[in-house]
mmCIF file of C-alpha atoms in Angstrom:
data_model
loop_
_atom_site.group_PDB
_atom_site.id
_atom_site.type_symbol
_atom_site.label_atom_id
_atom_site.label_comp_id
_atom_site.label_asym_id
_atom_site.label_seq_id
_atom_site.Cartn_x
_atom_site.Cartn_y
_atom_site.Cartn_z
ATOM 1 C CA UNK A 7 324.369 114.608 112.664
ATOM 2 C CA UNK A 8 323.673 113.852 109.039
ATOM 3 C CA UNK A 9 320.327 115.041 107.765
ATOM 4 C CA UNK A 10 317.528 113.039 106.204
ATOM 5 C CA UNK A 11 318.707 111.370 103.027
ATOM 6 C CA UNK A 12 316.589 110.173 100.153
ATOM 7 C CA UNK A 13 317.602 107.975 97.265
ATOM 8 C CA UNK A 14 317.516 108.231 94.397
ATOM 9 C CA UNK A 15 317.315 111.990 93.938
ATOM 10 C CA UNK A 16 315.934 111.711 90.415
ATOM 11 C CA UNK A 17 314.051 108.936 88.705
ATOM 12 C CA UNK A 18 312.406 108.516 85.325
ATOM 13 C CA UNK A 19 309.895 105.738 84.781
ATOM 14 C CA UNK A 20 307.217 104.884 82.269
ATOM 15 C CA UNK A 21 303.527 104.297 82.829
ATOM 16 C CA UNK A 22 302.704 100.914 84.270
ATOM 17 C CA UNK A 23 306.065 100.429 85.932
ATOM 18 C CA UNK A 24 306.613 100.365 89.651
ATOM 19 C CA UNK A 25 309.099 102.323 91.715
ATOM 20 C CA UNK A 26 310.645 102.131 95.179
ATOM 21 C CA UNK A 27 311.956 105.204 96.942
ATOM 22 C CA UNK A 28 314.152 105.102 100.012
ATOM 23 C CA UNK A 29 314.461 107.384 103.011
ATOM 24 C CA UNK A 30 317.038 107.279 105.776
ATOM 25 C CA UNK A 31 315.989 109.367 108.764
ATOM 26 C CA UNK A 32 318.260 111.303 111.044
ATOM 27 C CA UNK A 33 320.052 108.953 113.408
ATOM 28 C CA UNK A 34 317.876 108.297 116.437
ATOM 29 C CA UNK A 35 314.651 109.399 114.784
ATOM 30 C CA UNK A 36 311.943 106.765 114.833
ATOM 31 C CA UNK A 37 309.156 108.453 112.921
ATOM 32 C CA UNK A 38 309.143 108.812 109.141
ATOM 33 C CA UNK A 39 306.473 110.558 107.102
ATOM 34 C CA UNK A 40 306.080 110.677 103.343
ATOM 35 C CA UNK A 41 304.615 113.530 101.286
ATOM 36 C CA UNK A 42 303.882 114.166 97.646
ATOM 37 C CA UNK A 43 304.551 117.647 96.336
ATOM 38 C CA UNK A 44 303.124 118.792 93.001
ATOM 39 C CA UNK A 45 302.731 122.304 91.572
ATOM 40 C CA UNK A 46 298.970 121.933 91.317
ATOM 41 C CA UNK A 47 298.133 120.076 94.532
ATOM 42 C CA UNK A 48 300.829 121.452 96.779
ATOM 43 C CA UNK A 49 301.939 119.211 99.621
ATOM 44 C CA UNK A 50 299.897 116.101 100.312
ATOM 45 C CA UNK A 51 300.396 113.603 103.120
ATOM 46 C CA UNK A 52 300.941 109.991 102.105
ATOM 47 C CA UNK A 53 301.623 108.070 105.302
ATOM 48 C CA UNK A 54 303.580 108.006 108.525
ATOM 49 C CA UNK A 55 305.544 105.178 110.096
ATOM 50 C CA UNK A 56 306.695 104.809 113.651
ATOM 51 C CA UNK A 57 308.576 101.798 114.977
ATOM 52 C CA UNK A 58 307.862 99.787 111.821
ATOM 53 C CA UNK A 59 304.116 100.395 112.050
ATOM 54 C CA UNK A 60 302.000 102.604 109.836
ATOM 55 C CA UNK A 61 300.369 105.093 112.186
ATOM 56 C CA UNK A 62 298.572 107.427 109.827
ATOM 57 C CA UNK A 63 297.603 107.338 106.179
ATOM 58 C CA UNK A 64 296.563 110.039 103.750
ATOM 59 C CA UNK A 65 294.000 109.814 100.999
ATOM 60 C CA UNK A 66 295.984 108.008 98.307
ATOM 61 C CA UNK A 67 295.079 104.883 96.349
ATOM 62 C CA UNK A 68 296.396 101.474 97.300
ATOM 63 C CA UNK A 69 299.053 101.724 94.591
ATOM 64 C CA UNK A 70 300.992 103.758 97.119
ATOM 65 C CA UNK A 71 302.458 101.693 99.918
ATOM 66 C CA UNK A 72 305.313 101.902 102.321
ATOM 67 C CA UNK A 73 307.174 100.174 105.052
ATOM 68 C CA UNK A 74 309.679 100.885 107.764
ATOM 69 C CA UNK A 75 312.562 98.718 108.836
ATOM 70 C CA UNK A 76 313.936 98.055 112.293
ATOM 71 C CA UNK A 77 316.670 100.650 111.728
ATOM 72 C CA UNK A 78 313.928 103.227 111.001
ATOM 73 C CA UNK A 79 314.794 103.465 107.318
ATOM 74 C CA UNK A 80 311.682 103.623 105.220
ATOM 75 C CA UNK A 81 310.726 102.755 101.680
ATOM 76 C CA UNK A 82 307.811 103.914 99.619
ATOM 77 C CA UNK A 83 306.520 101.912 96.683
ATOM 78 C CA UNK A 84 304.260 103.018 93.872
ATOM 79 C CA UNK A 85 302.922 100.338 91.567
ATOM 80 C CA UNK A 86 301.342 100.711 88.132
ATOM 81 C CA UNK A 87 302.667 104.236 87.709
ATOM 82 C CA UNK A 88 300.474 106.887 86.140
ATOM 83 C CA UNK A 89 301.469 110.163 84.534
ATOM 84 C CA UNK A 90 299.918 112.019 87.457
ATOM 85 C CA UNK A 91 302.342 110.365 89.854
ATOM 86 C CA UNK A 92 305.073 112.660 88.574
ATOM 87 C CA UNK A 93 306.018 114.704 91.614
ATOM 88 C CA UNK A 94 308.602 115.431 94.239
ATOM 89 C CA UNK A 95 308.325 112.871 97.026
ATOM 90 C CA UNK A 96 309.487 114.186 100.359
ATOM 91 C CA UNK A 97 310.376 112.230 103.420
ATOM 92 C CA UNK A 98 310.525 113.764 106.878
ATOM 93 C CA UNK A 99 311.771 112.299 110.136
ATOM 94 C CA UNK A 100 310.977 113.113 113.711
ATOM 95 C CA UNK A 101 312.539 111.956 116.992
ATOM 96 C CA UNK A 102 309.437 110.475 118.530
ATOM 97 C CA UNK A 103 305.859 111.027 117.660
ATOM 98 C CA UNK A 104 305.488 113.170 114.539
ATOM 99 C CA UNK A 105 301.970 114.037 115.614
ATOM 100 C CA UNK A 106 303.332 116.464 118.151
ATOM 101 C CA UNK A 107 306.898 117.100 117.110
ATOM 102 C CA UNK A 108 308.739 119.080 114.493
ATOM 103 C CA UNK A 109 309.923 117.280 111.386
ATOM 104 C CA UNK A 110 313.113 117.375 109.395
ATOM 105 C CA UNK A 111 312.607 117.131 105.664
ATOM 106 C CA UNK A 112 314.875 115.400 103.207
ATOM 107 C CA UNK A 113 315.770 116.861 99.788
ATOM 108 C CA UNK A 114 313.166 114.731 98.024
ATOM 109 C CA UNK A 115 313.102 112.312 95.127
ATOM 110 C CA UNK A 116 311.964 113.833 91.840
ATOM 111 C CA UNK A 117 309.922 111.171 90.013
ATOM 112 C CA UNK A 118 309.024 111.714 86.387
ATOM 113 C CA UNK A 119 306.590 109.307 84.750
ATOM 114 C CA UNK A 120 306.605 109.274 80.959
ATOM 115 C CA UNK B 4 322.328 121.433 104.098
ATOM 116 C CA UNK B 5 319.459 123.255 105.735
ATOM 117 C CA UNK B 6 318.576 126.054 103.359
ATOM 118 C CA UNK B 7 315.520 126.961 105.401
ATOM 119 C CA UNK B 8 315.785 127.228 109.155
ATOM 120 C CA UNK B 9 313.305 127.686 111.933
ATOM 121 C CA UNK B 10 315.456 128.167 114.978
ATOM 122 C CA UNK B 11 312.706 128.038 117.572
ATOM 123 C CA UNK B 12 311.340 124.513 117.965
ATOM 124 C CA UNK B 13 308.519 125.717 120.170
ATOM 125 C CA UNK B 14 306.614 128.853 121.136
ATOM 126 C CA UNK B 15 304.004 129.392 123.816
ATOM 127 C CA UNK B 16 301.607 132.348 123.703
ATOM 128 C CA UNK B 17 298.593 133.481 125.682
ATOM 129 C CA UNK B 18 295.244 133.538 123.932
ATOM 130 C CA UNK B 19 294.514 136.925 122.401
ATOM 131 C CA UNK B 20 298.155 137.925 122.138
ATOM 132 C CA UNK B 21 300.338 137.981 119.054
ATOM 133 C CA UNK B 22 302.250 134.894 117.897
ATOM 134 C CA UNK B 23 305.383 135.527 115.847
ATOM 135 C CA UNK B 24 307.018 132.604 114.101
ATOM 136 C CA UNK B 25 310.352 133.175 112.422
ATOM 137 C CA UNK B 26 312.110 131.605 109.472
ATOM 138 C CA UNK B 27 315.524 132.229 107.905
ATOM 139 C CA UNK B 28 316.841 131.061 104.558
ATOM 140 C CA UNK B 29 320.227 130.975 102.916
ATOM 141 C CA UNK B 30 319.520 130.533 99.214
ATOM 142 C CA UNK B 31 319.125 133.897 97.505
ATOM 143 C CA UNK B 32 317.421 132.147 94.571
ATOM 144 C CA UNK B 33 314.290 131.534 96.640
ATOM 145 C CA UNK B 34 311.522 133.782 95.372
ATOM 146 C CA UNK B 35 308.361 132.298 96.821
ATOM 147 C CA UNK B 36 307.673 131.427 100.424
ATOM 148 C CA UNK B 37 304.908 129.489 102.125
ATOM 149 C CA UNK B 38 303.720 128.677 105.584
ATOM 150 C CA UNK B 39 302.086 125.358 106.370
ATOM 151 C CA UNK B 40 300.206 124.350 109.474
ATOM 152 C CA UNK B 41 300.209 120.799 110.779
ATOM 153 C CA UNK B 42 297.828 119.332 113.312
ATOM 154 C CA UNK B 43 298.616 116.044 115.089
ATOM 155 C CA UNK B 44 298.081 112.933 112.970
ATOM 156 C CA UNK B 45 297.564 115.020 109.832
ATOM 157 C CA UNK B 46 299.755 116.251 107.007
ATOM 158 C CA UNK B 47 300.652 119.930 106.712
ATOM 159 C CA UNK B 48 298.035 122.190 105.145
ATOM 160 C CA UNK B 49 298.762 125.387 103.269
ATOM 161 C CA UNK B 50 298.229 128.558 105.280
ATOM 162 C CA UNK B 51 299.613 131.617 103.533
ATOM 163 C CA UNK B 52 302.304 132.533 101.023
ATOM 164 C CA UNK B 53 304.294 135.502 99.797
ATOM 165 C CA UNK B 54 306.153 136.302 96.624
ATOM 166 C CA UNK B 55 309.570 137.943 96.783
ATOM 167 C CA UNK B 56 308.178 141.003 94.982
ATOM 168 C CA UNK B 57 306.183 141.785 98.134
ATOM 169 C CA UNK B 58 307.240 142.415 101.691
ATOM 170 C CA UNK B 59 303.903 141.711 103.331
ATOM 171 C CA UNK B 60 300.849 139.554 102.716
ATOM 172 C CA UNK B 61 297.824 139.530 104.959
ATOM 173 C CA UNK B 62 294.956 137.063 105.240
ATOM 174 C CA UNK B 63 292.649 137.608 108.159
ATOM 175 C CA UNK B 64 294.498 137.033 111.403
ATOM 176 C CA UNK B 65 297.593 135.834 109.540
ATOM 177 C CA UNK B 66 300.269 138.123 108.117
ATOM 178 C CA UNK B 67 303.550 137.088 106.586
ATOM 179 C CA UNK B 68 306.442 139.552 106.399
ATOM 180 C CA UNK B 69 309.422 139.126 104.119
ATOM 181 C CA UNK B 70 312.781 140.837 104.580
ATOM 182 C CA UNK B 71 314.817 139.864 101.528
ATOM 183 C CA UNK B 72 317.974 141.664 102.540
ATOM 184 C CA UNK B 73 318.035 139.733 105.811
ATOM 185 C CA UNK B 74 316.744 136.536 104.162
ATOM 186 C CA UNK B 75 314.148 136.371 106.874
ATOM 187 C CA UNK B 76 310.411 135.918 106.984
ATOM 188 C CA UNK B 77 307.956 135.803 109.807
ATOM 189 C CA UNK B 78 304.370 134.758 110.364
ATOM 190 C CA UNK B 79 302.241 136.881 112.684
ATOM 191 C CA UNK B 80 299.005 135.580 114.129
ATOM 192 C CA UNK B 81 296.823 138.207 115.768
ATOM 193 C CA UNK B 82 294.921 137.522 117.923
ATOM 194 C CA UNK B 83 296.125 134.041 118.728
ATOM 195 C CA UNK B 84 293.490 131.418 119.471
ATOM 196 C CA UNK B 85 293.783 127.993 121.140
ATOM 197 C CA UNK B 86 292.824 126.407 117.815
ATOM 198 C CA UNK B 87 295.996 127.848 116.330
ATOM 199 C CA UNK B 88 298.028 125.387 118.401
ATOM 200 C CA UNK B 89 299.896 123.301 115.841
ATOM 201 C CA UNK B 90 303.274 122.888 114.215
ATOM 202 C CA UNK B 91 304.042 125.575 111.629
ATOM 203 C CA UNK B 92 306.418 124.908 108.753
ATOM 204 C CA UNK B 93 308.112 127.519 106.640
ATOM 205 C CA UNK B 94 308.905 126.552 103.033
ATOM 206 C CA UNK B 95 310.750 128.243 100.193
ATOM 207 C CA UNK B 96 310.822 127.728 96.441
ATOM 208 C CA UNK B 97 313.102 128.992 93.686
ATOM 209 C CA UNK B 98 310.432 129.207 90.992
ATOM 210 C CA UNK B 99 312.922 130.245 88.371
ATOM 211 C CA UNK B 100 314.850 127.025 88.965
ATOM 212 C CA UNK B 101 312.312 124.376 89.968
ATOM 213 C CA UNK B 102 309.102 123.843 91.910
ATOM 214 C CA UNK B 103 310.866 121.911 94.669
ATOM 215 C CA UNK B 104 310.072 123.241 98.103
ATOM 216 C CA UNK B 105 312.612 123.354 100.893
ATOM 217 C CA UNK B 106 311.177 123.129 104.386
ATOM 218 C CA UNK B 107 312.228 124.296 107.794
ATOM 219 C CA UNK B 108 311.952 121.848 110.678
ATOM 220 C CA UNK B 109 308.881 123.562 112.072
ATOM 221 C CA UNK B 110 307.891 125.470 115.193
ATOM 222 C CA UNK B 111 305.361 124.045 117.591
ATOM 223 C CA UNK B 112 302.975 126.805 118.674
ATOM 224 C CA UNK B 113 300.936 126.403 121.835
ATOM 225 C CA UNK B 114 298.238 128.985 122.515
ATOM 226 C CA UNK B 115 297.103 128.872 126.139
ATOM 227 C CA UNK B 116 293.532 129.836 127.055
#
């Protein structure tokens, strides 16, 4: 099976712009979680989707949003980008309920905000 | 490609005994390793880390061992407690290259009372 894929792998934006990141989970996986990784803050949970519904949400402002499609692919959107949004955004998929299952991480999308 | 592997999806241990979670990696550039713990409905939280210049790091009941020649690290929890039941992720970073972490798929630890 192919692993979790994320596109694009690298992205450069300027402050005030918006960005959409994409994640394709492993075939058959229905749960997708998003994380932000920064050197200073480490790994922080953004949100989790399961069967097109947001199940859990981390402590991020409303500028961060996401959605999941019927084929389990997920997108994450960040509006009005700030310099502090520069980070590696990781997506992870899980077969069923990510609350109790292991997760498979994608390679991440490196977002740089100038 | 999976550069970090946790080959045991689950582990069950009796309370008070030792839990040993294993992690293997393939990239010899990795020089910093972390363990994260994830409870249901929450994101992973940092637990303990080790630099490649060390072969052991201890923090209370948690000890991480690193065997660079075997590209293997392990997390020991002694004594195990029911509250330790969670999914544990191993992560690796090549600090000389980037800060991007590579994660294993996790091991679900169940500690039985």
